Amino acid sequence: MDYLSLSRAARLAGVTRAELQARIRRGEIPTFEGAVAVNDLLRAYPSVSLANDEALERTTRIKALAHPRLYGGDDTTLPDPEVLVSRLQGLSASLAERVARLESAMALLDQIGEQVEELCRLPRDQLEESLLALRDWLRGERARLAAESNPDQRAQLIVKDAFLRLMAANVKLIPSGHDFFVEGNESILEASVRAGLTLNYGCSSGNCGSCKARVVSGETWRLREHDYVISEREKAMGYILTCSHTAVTDLVLEAAEANRVEDLPYQEIRASLRKLERLGSDLVALGIQTPRTQTLRFMAGQRAILTLESGESRELSIASCPCNGRSLWFYVRRQEDAFSQAVFGGLRPGQMVTVSGPRGDFVLRDEASEPAIFIAHGDGIAPIKSLIEHAVSIDHIEWFQLYWDTSYPEAHHQAQWGRALRDALDNFSFTPLVSGHVEDLIALIQADVSEPTVARFYVAGPAEPVRSTRAALLALGIEADRIATEETAT
């Protein structure tokens, strides 16, 4: 029986992975070792075809607008010709193997049937009742398989799967079990970061060797030369640099991942201020780009210290997704300090900024697939935005909602971003508020969410509303370990 990874099964069915996982949790689709059988997928989605994934493609496009690719600039939709040829060869071998297995299975069934027929020609008093039952069972099973296997539907699924395998290879990581797709010309490392995973890496340009991993099965292609030397013994064992290789076929990769904030190194990076957007008279957004060889490794929801050339510094929440570690966004609220005077007084694009971090443990429980409710008070939208973009990248949470309560003059300055995600995703909702009263927020959550105790809550903002919100959630019966909080500056 053919099995598909959850990511590939979701793509073939034209649904999000979160939707597929929700149906698995409800017992509608069985799994075996984290994979879905082709027949079970067809039963769950009988209308699967080559043309049924328009909604998924639309979602993917809007998600891409919500947070750009890791390196950006290059068109990486199509693989290089060499990679495409290698994938074609691998696909041909895979299809030939499937046909051979199918023919062997059918021949075996026919042989068993013939042998049983021979036994059935003997006098009945010489036959055990179990042999007759076996014959009938074999006939019934063969008829059932023939009836369930719609040739046209199955053929469409195989063709669609073949096309997807040409365009993207699926990589499964061990021991974590995480998986993701490598598309176009991107490296394995780029694809993992885009998917919201935290593979180990350093320079991301082939110099340090921190991204070294072992290929357990599958074929890779070296995209670029690298200075780091892999020993002959390591090569024989299957080690590669994920920053310099792409996946030709589906891979199983043994690789180290950062699963806790303590696993991430503290970094200091000289970066460039690329954009300064005024969101209001007292609020600006800083877009900072790190060098290609020094991508900031952080987890969604964490903070970093920005130090200007003139020496002023402030610790700020990162308002962007780890899936694009070179492009960092921060929101700076005017305060009575030297940092505000420098930012609002004369800071210009092109100037250098030192980024130090990451810091903080307000991070997404990305192994948890339960519903998630994000609550931002005022400027708490910065870490919440990072968490939500990460949640979109990993496509693992069943459904999630954002409540943003703010009374600042510039109001909901990221409302367009929130609406874009709401329009793109069936499992996301966005509710802006201007109440300023925690009791109004809690009443709204109670009206919207039938079972709040099964959800996880992420609350960020100034200390007073965050603490009040946490107390109100505890009073609703939410367990303390299901509430994560981050207190930002007023």
mmCIF file of C-alpha atoms in Angstrom, residues 51-427:
data_model
loop_
_atom_site.group_PDB
_atom_site.id
_atom_site.type_symbol
_atom_site.label_atom_id
_atom_site.label_comp_id
_atom_site.label_asym_id
_atom_site.label_seq_id
_atom_site.Cartn_x
_atom_site.Cartn_y
_atom_site.Cartn_z
ATOM 1 C CA ALA A 51 -7.738 21.184 -11.144
ATOM 2 C CA ASN A 52 -9.119 21.235 -7.598
ATOM 3 C CA ASP A 53 -6.378 23.202 -5.828
ATOM 4 C CA GLU A 54 -7.195 26.772 -6.847
ATOM 5 C CA ALA A 55 -8.046 27.698 -3.258
ATOM 6 C CA LEU A 56 -4.745 26.291 -1.988
ATOM 7 C CA GLU A 57 -2.789 28.166 -4.683
ATOM 8 C CA ARG A 58 -4.584 31.395 -3.786
ATOM 9 C CA THR A 59 -3.783 30.840 -0.127
ATOM 10 C CA THR A 60 -0.127 30.207 -0.963
ATOM 11 C CA ARG A 61 0.114 33.442 -2.967
ATOM 12 C CA ILE A 62 -1.362 35.579 -0.194
ATOM 13 C CA LYS A 63 0.777 33.854 2.426
ATOM 14 C CA ALA A 64 3.820 34.735 0.321
ATOM 15 C CA LEU A 65 2.742 38.386 0.332
ATOM 16 C CA ALA A 66 2.366 38.266 4.110
ATOM 17 C CA HIS A 67 6.022 37.373 4.570
ATOM 18 C CA PRO A 68 8.602 37.352 1.742
ATOM 19 C CA ARG A 69 11.046 34.578 0.967
ATOM 20 C CA LEU A 70 14.312 34.185 2.865
ATOM 21 C CA TYR A 71 16.593 35.706 0.263
ATOM 22 C CA GLY A 72 14.161 37.171 -2.248
ATOM 23 C CA GLY A 73 14.955 38.739 -5.586
ATOM 24 C CA ASP A 74 15.555 35.616 -7.661
ATOM 25 C CA ASP A 75 12.818 33.741 -9.475
ATOM 26 C CA THR A 76 13.041 30.278 -7.943
ATOM 27 C CA THR A 77 9.740 28.891 -9.205
ATOM 28 C CA LEU A 78 11.320 26.421 -11.623
ATOM 29 C CA PRO A 79 14.230 24.106 -10.800
ATOM 30 C CA ASP A 80 17.483 24.251 -12.727
ATOM 31 C CA PRO A 81 17.539 21.991 -15.813
ATOM 32 C CA GLU A 82 20.038 19.628 -14.132
ATOM 33 C CA VAL A 83 17.788 19.262 -11.083
ATOM 34 C CA LEU A 84 14.732 18.785 -13.301
ATOM 35 C CA VAL A 85 16.448 16.025 -15.291
ATOM 36 C CA SER A 86 17.557 14.290 -12.085
ATOM 37 C CA ARG A 87 14.043 14.466 -10.720
ATOM 38 C CA LEU A 88 12.654 13.051 -13.961
ATOM 39 C CA GLN A 89 15.063 10.139 -13.770
ATOM 40 C CA GLY A 90 14.173 9.514 -10.139
ATOM 41 C CA LEU A 91 10.473 9.783 -10.917
ATOM 42 C CA SER A 92 10.762 7.336 -13.831
ATOM 43 C CA ALA A 93 12.456 4.807 -11.587
ATOM 44 C CA SER A 94 9.833 5.329 -8.901
ATOM 45 C CA LEU A 95 6.941 4.875 -11.327
ATOM 46 C CA ALA A 96 8.556 1.779 -12.853
ATOM 47 C CA GLU A 97 8.948 0.306 -9.384
ATOM 48 C CA ARG A 98 5.286 1.022 -8.572
ATOM 49 C CA VAL A 99 4.098 -0.599 -11.804
ATOM 50 C CA ALA A 100 6.280 -3.662 -11.159
ATOM 51 C CA ARG A 101 4.966 -3.957 -7.598
ATOM 52 C CA LEU A 102 1.387 -3.642 -8.784
ATOM 53 C CA GLU A 103 1.824 -6.259 -11.489
ATOM 54 C CA SER A 104 3.507 -8.633 -9.038
ATOM 55 C CA ALA A 105 0.698 -8.170 -6.525
ATOM 56 C CA MET A 106 -1.975 -8.857 -9.150
ATOM 57 C CA ALA A 107 -0.118 -11.932 -10.392
ATOM 58 C CA LEU A 108 0.208 -13.204 -6.841
ATOM 59 C CA LEU A 109 -3.512 -12.778 -6.253
ATOM 60 C CA ASP A 110 -4.265 -14.670 -9.464
ATOM 61 C CA GLN A 111 -1.926 -17.511 -8.446
ATOM 62 C CA ILE A 112 -3.523 -17.770 -5.015
ATOM 63 C CA GLY A 113 -6.928 -17.836 -6.635
ATOM 64 C CA GLU A 114 -5.906 -20.621 -9.002
ATOM 65 C CA GLN A 115 -4.511 -22.724 -6.175
ATOM 66 C CA VAL A 116 -7.647 -22.304 -4.139
ATOM 67 C CA GLU A 117 -9.755 -23.256 -7.157
ATOM 68 C CA GLU A 118 -7.728 -26.469 -7.459
ATOM 69 C CA LEU A 119 -8.399 -27.276 -3.835
ATOM 70 C CA CYS A 120 -12.084 -26.572 -4.300
ATOM 71 C CA ARG A 121 -12.335 -29.269 -6.984
ATOM 72 C CA LEU A 122 -11.601 -31.961 -4.398
ATOM 73 C CA PRO A 123 -14.505 -33.736 -2.709
ATOM 74 C CA ARG A 124 -16.092 -31.483 -0.150
ATOM 75 C CA ASP A 125 -15.516 -33.907 2.683
ATOM 76 C CA GLN A 126 -11.781 -33.463 2.097
ATOM 77 C CA LEU A 127 -11.879 -29.731 2.435
ATOM 78 C CA GLU A 128 -11.584 -27.838 5.595
ATOM 79 C CA GLU A 129 -14.243 -25.204 6.043
ATOM 80 C CA SER A 130 -11.522 -22.596 6.391
ATOM 81 C CA LEU A 131 -10.336 -23.211 2.819
ATOM 82 C CA LEU A 132 -13.768 -22.434 1.438
ATOM 83 C CA ALA A 133 -13.864 -19.333 3.587
ATOM 84 C CA LEU A 134 -10.415 -18.388 2.321
ATOM 85 C CA ARG A 135 -11.551 -18.686 -1.289
ATOM 86 C CA ASP A 136 -14.581 -16.530 -0.672
ATOM 87 C CA TRP A 137 -12.508 -14.002 1.224
ATOM 88 C CA LEU A 138 -9.967 -13.744 -1.599
ATOM 89 C CA ARG A 139 -12.711 -13.227 -4.154
ATOM 90 C CA GLY A 140 -14.366 -10.621 -1.992
ATOM 91 C CA GLU A 141 -11.117 -8.765 -1.345
ATOM 92 C CA ARG A 142 -10.226 -8.695 -5.032
ATOM 93 C CA ALA A 143 -13.692 -7.421 -5.923
ATOM 94 C CA ARG A 144 -13.545 -4.805 -3.164
ATOM 95 C CA LEU A 145 -10.142 -3.514 -4.274
ATOM 96 C CA ALA A 146 -11.305 -3.350 -7.872
ATOM 97 C CA ALA A 147 -14.435 -1.423 -6.855
ATOM 98 C CA GLU A 148 -12.589 0.992 -4.578
ATOM 99 C CA SER A 149 -9.779 1.735 -6.990
ATOM 100 C CA ASN A 150 -11.380 4.132 -9.434
ATOM 101 C CA PRO A 151 -8.869 3.947 -12.315
ATOM 102 C CA ASP A 152 -9.528 7.476 -13.555
ATOM 103 C CA GLN A 153 -9.415 9.008 -10.093
ATOM 104 C CA ARG A 154 -6.300 7.084 -9.100
ATOM 105 C CA ALA A 155 -4.624 7.960 -12.387
ATOM 106 C CA GLN A 156 -5.332 11.654 -11.808
ATOM 107 C CA LEU A 157 -3.816 11.416 -8.341
ATOM 108 C CA ILE A 158 -0.697 9.687 -9.686
ATOM 109 C CA VAL A 159 -0.284 12.286 -12.444
ATOM 110 C CA LYS A 160 -0.720 15.139 -9.988
ATOM 111 C CA ASP A 161 1.720 13.531 -7.552
ATOM 112 C CA ALA A 162 4.230 13.069 -10.366
ATOM 113 C CA PHE A 163 3.974 16.744 -11.336
ATOM 114 C CA LEU A 164 4.406 17.887 -7.728
ATOM 115 C CA ARG A 165 7.441 15.646 -7.334
ATOM 116 C CA LEU A 166 9.004 17.358 -10.360
ATOM 117 C CA MET A 167 8.429 20.816 -8.921
ATOM 118 C CA ALA A 168 9.122 20.095 -5.243
ATOM 119 C CA ALA A 169 10.801 17.411 -3.168
ATOM 120 C CA ASN A 170 9.606 16.502 0.308
ATOM 121 C CA VAL A 171 12.220 16.393 3.090
ATOM 122 C CA LYS A 172 11.577 14.550 6.351
ATOM 123 C CA LEU A 173 13.838 15.329 9.307
ATOM 124 C CA ILE A 174 14.851 12.802 11.913
ATOM 125 C CA PRO A 175 14.605 12.492 14.808
ATOM 126 C CA SER A 176 11.986 15.298 15.002
ATOM 127 C CA GLY A 177 9.704 13.989 12.233
ATOM 128 C CA HIS A 178 9.232 17.502 10.795
ATOM 129 C CA ASP A 179 8.852 17.681 7.041
ATOM 130 C CA PHE A 180 8.836 20.415 4.398
ATOM 131 C CA PHE A 181 9.063 20.976 0.651
ATOM 132 C CA VAL A 182 12.105 22.109 -1.312
ATOM 133 C CA GLU A 183 10.904 24.043 -4.342
ATOM 134 C CA GLY A 184 12.545 25.454 -7.434
ATOM 135 C CA ASN A 185 16.215 26.316 -6.989
ATOM 136 C CA GLU A 186 16.208 26.858 -3.238
ATOM 137 C CA SER A 187 18.606 25.046 -0.966
ATOM 138 C CA ILE A 188 17.467 22.595 1.677
ATOM 139 C CA LEU A 189 18.369 25.152 4.353
ATOM 140 C CA GLU A 190 16.423 27.972 2.675
ATOM 141 C CA ALA A 191 13.370 25.719 2.356
ATOM 142 C CA SER A 192 13.541 24.654 6.017
ATOM 143 C CA VAL A 193 13.750 28.254 7.224
ATOM 144 C CA ARG A 194 10.880 29.264 4.923
ATOM 145 C CA ALA A 195 8.844 26.437 6.469
ATOM 146 C CA GLY A 196 9.431 27.867 9.940
ATOM 147 C CA LEU A 197 11.857 25.174 11.095
ATOM 148 C CA THR A 198 15.078 25.810 13.021
ATOM 149 C CA LEU A 199 17.794 23.688 11.449
ATOM 150 C CA ASN A 200 21.267 24.487 12.720
ATOM 151 C CA TYR A 201 23.225 26.900 10.536
ATOM 152 C CA GLY A 202 25.708 29.721 10.794
ATOM 153 C CA CYS A 203 26.960 31.607 7.740
ATOM 154 C CA SER A 204 24.478 29.988 5.285
ATOM 155 C CA SER A 205 27.130 30.366 2.562
ATOM 156 C CA GLY A 206 29.201 27.180 2.868
ATOM 157 C CA ASN A 207 32.008 28.470 5.089
ATOM 158 C CA CYS A 208 31.279 27.339 8.640
ATOM 159 C CA GLY A 209 29.823 23.827 8.323
ATOM 160 C CA SER A 210 27.174 24.416 11.004
ATOM 161 C CA CYS A 211 24.397 23.238 8.677
ATOM 162 C CA LYS A 212 25.987 19.832 8.087
ATOM 163 C CA ALA A 213 23.426 17.002 7.972
ATOM 164 C CA ARG A 214 23.348 13.350 6.940
ATOM 165 C CA VAL A 215 21.275 12.077 4.028
ATOM 166 C CA VAL A 216 19.617 8.841 5.180
ATOM 167 C CA SER A 217 17.758 8.247 1.926
ATOM 168 C CA GLY A 218 17.136 10.134 -1.297
ATOM 169 C CA GLU A 219 19.274 12.130 -3.700
ATOM 170 C CA THR A 220 20.634 15.675 -3.449
ATOM 171 C CA TRP A 221 22.262 18.082 -5.909
ATOM 172 C CA ARG A 222 25.022 20.541 -5.074
ATOM 173 C CA LEU A 223 23.850 24.024 -6.020
ATOM 174 C CA ARG A 224 27.098 25.833 -5.298
ATOM 175 C CA GLU A 225 30.652 25.153 -4.211
ATOM 176 C CA HIS A 226 31.521 25.586 -0.539
ATOM 177 C CA ASP A 227 34.766 26.294 1.292
ATOM 178 C CA TYR A 228 33.994 24.083 4.263
ATOM 179 C CA VAL A 229 35.696 20.706 3.817
ATOM 180 C CA ILE A 230 33.666 17.559 4.464
ATOM 181 C CA SER A 231 35.983 14.633 5.150
ATOM 182 C CA GLU A 232 35.951 11.559 2.923
ATOM 183 C CA ARG A 233 34.616 9.520 5.815
ATOM 184 C CA GLU A 234 31.742 11.959 6.303
ATOM 185 C CA LYS A 235 31.009 11.959 2.574
ATOM 186 C CA ALA A 236 30.824 8.169 2.646
ATOM 187 C CA MET A 237 28.336 8.428 5.501
ATOM 188 C CA GLY A 238 26.147 10.800 3.468
ATOM 189 C CA TYR A 239 26.935 14.176 5.040
ATOM 190 C CA ILE A 240 26.206 17.367 3.073
ATOM 191 C CA LEU A 241 25.869 21.094 3.757
ATOM 192 C CA THR A 242 22.184 21.966 3.581
ATOM 193 C CA CYS A 243 22.991 25.549 2.553
ATOM 194 C CA SER A 244 24.718 24.327 -0.627
ATOM 195 C CA HIS A 245 22.486 21.434 -1.704
ATOM 196 C CA THR A 246 18.961 21.034 -2.956
ATOM 197 C CA ALA A 247 16.766 17.942 -2.873
ATOM 198 C CA VAL A 248 16.407 16.038 -6.144
ATOM 199 C CA THR A 249 14.102 13.354 -4.767
ATOM 200 C CA ASP A 250 12.222 13.026 -1.508
ATOM 201 C CA LEU A 251 14.730 12.909 1.344
ATOM 202 C CA VAL A 252 15.073 11.587 4.842
ATOM 203 C CA LEU A 253 17.621 13.820 6.538
ATOM 204 C CA GLU A 254 19.277 13.404 9.925
ATOM 205 C CA ALA A 255 19.797 16.958 11.138
ATOM 206 C CA ALA A 256 20.048 18.915 14.373
ATOM 207 C CA GLU A 257 17.299 21.417 15.159
ATOM 208 C CA ALA A 258 16.963 24.116 17.780
ATOM 209 C CA ASN A 259 13.922 23.059 19.810
ATOM 210 C CA ARG A 260 14.382 25.477 22.736
ATOM 211 C CA VAL A 261 15.411 29.100 22.995
ATOM 212 C CA GLU A 262 18.539 27.878 24.811
ATOM 213 C CA ASP A 263 19.586 26.014 21.655
ATOM 214 C CA LEU A 264 19.989 29.259 19.694
ATOM 215 C CA PRO A 265 23.339 31.086 19.808
ATOM 216 C CA TYR A 266 23.511 34.723 20.884
ATOM 217 C CA GLN A 267 24.507 36.759 17.830
ATOM 218 C CA GLU A 268 25.741 40.265 17.075
ATOM 219 C CA ILE A 269 25.214 41.297 13.462
ATOM 220 C CA ARG A 270 26.101 44.502 11.669
ATOM 221 C CA ALA A 271 23.052 45.186 9.542
ATOM 222 C CA SER A 272 21.700 47.932 7.323
ATOM 223 C CA LEU A 273 18.585 50.038 7.794
ATOM 224 C CA ARG A 274 16.706 49.496 4.519
ATOM 225 C CA LYS A 275 13.367 51.135 5.318
ATOM 226 C CA LEU A 276 11.952 53.630 7.774
ATOM 227 C CA GLU A 277 8.159 53.928 7.559
ATOM 228 C CA ARG A 278 6.247 56.443 9.639
ATOM 229 C CA LEU A 279 3.109 54.720 10.905
ATOM 230 C CA GLY A 280 2.074 57.702 13.013
ATOM 231 C CA SER A 281 3.481 60.801 14.661
ATOM 232 C CA ASP A 282 4.933 58.665 17.479
ATOM 233 C CA LEU A 283 5.456 55.310 15.768
ATOM 234 C CA VAL A 284 7.841 54.152 13.033
ATOM 235 C CA ALA A 285 8.590 50.791 11.491
ATOM 236 C CA LEU A 286 12.237 49.921 10.891
ATOM 237 C CA GLY A 287 13.082 47.429 8.160
ATOM 238 C CA ILE A 288 16.580 46.028 8.741
ATOM 239 C CA GLN A 289 18.477 43.695 6.446
ATOM 240 C CA THR A 290 21.326 41.533 7.664
ATOM 241 C CA PRO A 291 24.248 40.438 5.441
ATOM 242 C CA ARG A 292 23.643 37.330 3.352
ATOM 243 C CA THR A 293 26.250 35.479 5.407
ATOM 244 C CA GLN A 294 24.796 36.482 8.796
ATOM 245 C CA THR A 295 21.107 35.702 8.880
ATOM 246 C CA LEU A 296 19.687 36.199 12.371
ATOM 247 C CA ARG A 297 18.533 32.928 13.905
ATOM 248 C CA PHE A 298 15.609 33.467 16.236
ATOM 249 C CA MET A 299 12.256 32.020 17.211
ATOM 250 C CA ALA A 300 9.021 33.837 16.538
ATOM 251 C CA GLY A 301 8.070 36.145 19.409
ATOM 252 C CA GLN A 302 11.626 36.814 20.580
ATOM 253 C CA ARG A 303 13.365 40.183 20.992
ATOM 254 C CA ALA A 304 16.619 41.769 19.831
ATOM 255 C CA ILE A 305 18.666 44.788 20.891
ATOM 256 C CA LEU A 306 19.129 47.474 18.231
ATOM 257 C CA THR A 307 22.202 49.668 18.652
ATOM 258 C CA LEU A 308 22.592 52.717 16.399
ATOM 259 C CA GLU A 309 25.914 54.017 15.103
ATOM 260 C CA SER A 310 25.724 56.841 17.636
ATOM 261 C CA GLY A 311 25.563 54.299 20.484
ATOM 262 C CA GLU A 312 21.891 54.533 21.531
ATOM 263 C CA SER A 313 20.144 51.199 21.946
ATOM 264 C CA ARG A 314 16.791 49.656 22.805
ATOM 265 C CA GLU A 315 15.495 46.116 23.175
ATOM 266 C CA LEU A 316 12.529 45.533 20.860
ATOM 267 C CA SER A 317 10.272 42.664 19.863
ATOM 268 C CA ILE A 318 10.944 41.339 16.369
ATOM 269 C CA ALA A 319 7.787 41.924 14.323
ATOM 270 C CA SER A 320 8.577 39.538 11.488
ATOM 271 C CA CYS A 321 8.804 35.825 10.783
ATOM 272 C CA PRO A 322 11.926 33.679 11.315
ATOM 273 C CA CYS A 323 11.148 32.343 7.842
ATOM 274 C CA ASN A 324 12.897 35.470 6.535
ATOM 275 C CA GLY A 325 15.803 35.967 8.920
ATOM 276 C CA ARG A 326 17.568 38.502 6.711
ATOM 277 C CA SER A 327 14.622 40.893 6.631
ATOM 278 C CA LEU A 328 13.770 42.033 10.164
ATOM 279 C CA TRP A 329 11.023 44.452 11.186
ATOM 280 C CA PHE A 330 10.717 46.434 14.408
ATOM 281 C CA TYR A 331 8.141 48.990 15.620
ATOM 282 C CA VAL A 332 9.594 51.904 17.581
ATOM 283 C CA ARG A 333 7.301 53.958 19.842
ATOM 284 C CA ARG A 334 8.510 57.453 20.715
ATOM 285 C CA GLN A 335 9.674 57.719 24.324
ATOM 286 C CA GLU A 336 11.613 60.255 26.364
ATOM 287 C CA ASP A 337 15.030 58.733 25.704
ATOM 288 C CA ALA A 338 18.079 59.188 23.476
ATOM 289 C CA PHE A 339 17.128 56.237 21.248
ATOM 290 C CA SER A 340 13.795 57.881 20.320
ATOM 291 C CA GLN A 341 15.507 61.186 19.662
ATOM 292 C CA ALA A 342 17.939 59.493 17.280
ATOM 293 C CA VAL A 343 15.280 57.456 15.474
ATOM 294 C CA PHE A 344 12.765 60.271 15.081
ATOM 295 C CA GLY A 345 15.362 62.995 14.695
ATOM 296 C CA GLY A 346 17.702 61.953 11.923
ATOM 297 C CA LEU A 347 17.876 58.214 11.274
ATOM 298 C CA ARG A 348 17.959 57.484 7.543
ATOM 299 C CA PRO A 349 17.917 54.367 5.345
ATOM 300 C CA GLY A 350 21.416 53.132 4.572
ATOM 301 C CA GLN A 351 22.775 53.699 8.058
ATOM 302 C CA MET A 352 24.240 50.745 9.951
ATOM 303 C CA VAL A 353 22.551 49.134 12.941
ATOM 304 C CA THR A 354 23.891 46.398 15.214
ATOM 305 C CA VAL A 355 21.375 43.651 15.936
ATOM 306 C CA SER A 356 22.075 41.600 19.079
ATOM 307 C CA GLY A 357 20.050 38.612 20.206
ATOM 308 C CA PRO A 358 17.795 36.787 20.290
ATOM 309 C CA ARG A 359 16.312 37.179 23.763
ATOM 310 C CA GLY A 360 13.119 36.051 25.469
ATOM 311 C CA ASP A 361 11.036 32.895 25.738
ATOM 312 C CA PHE A 362 7.671 34.127 24.403
ATOM 313 C CA VAL A 363 7.639 31.592 21.576
ATOM 314 C CA LEU A 364 5.112 29.453 19.752
ATOM 315 C CA ARG A 365 4.483 25.912 20.957
ATOM 316 C CA ASP A 366 4.795 24.728 17.377
ATOM 317 C CA GLU A 367 4.536 21.059 18.303
ATOM 318 C CA ALA A 368 1.004 21.736 19.597
ATOM 319 C CA SER A 369 -1.758 21.581 17.001
ATOM 320 C CA GLU A 370 -4.562 22.802 19.274
ATOM 321 C CA PRO A 371 -6.410 26.012 18.383
ATOM 322 C CA ALA A 372 -4.476 29.170 19.256
ATOM 323 C CA ILE A 373 -5.830 32.558 20.305
ATOM 324 C CA PHE A 374 -3.501 35.555 19.984
ATOM 325 C CA ILE A 375 -4.241 38.707 21.974
ATOM 326 C CA ALA A 376 -2.344 41.933 21.346
ATOM 327 C CA HIS A 377 -2.714 45.016 23.535
ATOM 328 C CA GLY A 378 -1.333 48.138 21.866
ATOM 329 C CA ASP A 379 2.240 47.619 20.636
ATOM 330 C CA GLY A 380 2.034 43.971 21.667
ATOM 331 C CA ILE A 381 1.123 43.398 18.018
ATOM 332 C CA ALA A 382 4.864 43.187 17.214
ATOM 333 C CA PRO A 383 5.647 39.800 18.837
ATOM 334 C CA ILE A 384 2.115 38.549 18.077
ATOM 335 C CA LYS A 385 2.605 39.298 14.373
ATOM 336 C CA SER A 386 5.827 37.286 14.431
ATOM 337 C CA LEU A 387 4.065 34.345 16.097
ATOM 338 C CA ILE A 388 1.185 34.377 13.624
ATOM 339 C CA GLU A 389 3.466 34.497 10.583
ATOM 340 C CA HIS A 390 5.356 31.545 12.023
ATOM 341 C CA ALA A 391 2.069 29.694 12.593
ATOM 342 C CA VAL A 392 1.167 30.293 8.944
ATOM 343 C CA SER A 393 4.571 28.985 7.838
ATOM 344 C CA ILE A 394 4.388 25.711 9.739
ATOM 345 C CA ASP A 395 0.689 25.218 8.814
ATOM 346 C CA HIS A 396 0.182 23.020 11.865
ATOM 347 C CA ILE A 397 -2.400 24.752 14.073
ATOM 348 C CA GLU A 398 -6.013 23.699 13.555
ATOM 349 C CA TRP A 399 -7.377 27.249 13.703
ATOM 350 C CA PHE A 400 -6.214 30.531 15.182
ATOM 351 C CA GLN A 401 -7.659 33.941 15.964
ATOM 352 C CA LEU A 402 -6.198 37.396 16.542
ATOM 353 C CA TYR A 403 -7.738 39.995 18.840
ATOM 354 C CA TRP A 404 -5.971 43.358 18.752
ATOM 355 C CA ASP A 405 -7.086 46.012 21.210
ATOM 356 C CA THR A 406 -5.413 49.396 20.827
ATOM 357 C CA SER A 407 -6.225 53.020 21.582
ATOM 358 C CA TYR A 408 -3.132 54.597 20.020
ATOM 359 C CA PRO A 409 -3.773 57.358 17.448
ATOM 360 C CA GLU A 410 -2.454 55.287 14.517
ATOM 361 C CA ALA A 411 -4.927 52.532 15.537
ATOM 362 C CA HIS A 412 -4.563 49.144 13.830
ATOM 363 C CA HIS A 413 -1.627 49.967 11.577
ATOM 364 C CA GLN A 414 -1.266 46.324 10.528
ATOM 365 C CA ALA A 415 -4.955 45.838 9.729
ATOM 366 C CA GLN A 416 -4.281 45.277 6.020
ATOM 367 C CA TRP A 417 -1.908 42.436 6.897
ATOM 368 C CA GLY A 418 -4.507 40.904 9.212
ATOM 369 C CA ARG A 419 -7.273 41.158 6.616
ATOM 370 C CA ALA A 420 -5.058 39.615 3.922
ATOM 371 C CA LEU A 421 -4.434 36.560 6.081
ATOM 372 C CA ARG A 422 -8.104 36.359 7.053
ATOM 373 C CA ASP A 423 -9.105 36.400 3.375
ATOM 374 C CA ALA A 424 -6.517 33.784 2.485
ATOM 375 C CA LEU A 425 -6.983 31.318 5.319
ATOM 376 C CA ASP A 426 -10.186 29.541 6.257
ATOM 377 C CA ASN A 427 -8.826 28.787 9.736
#
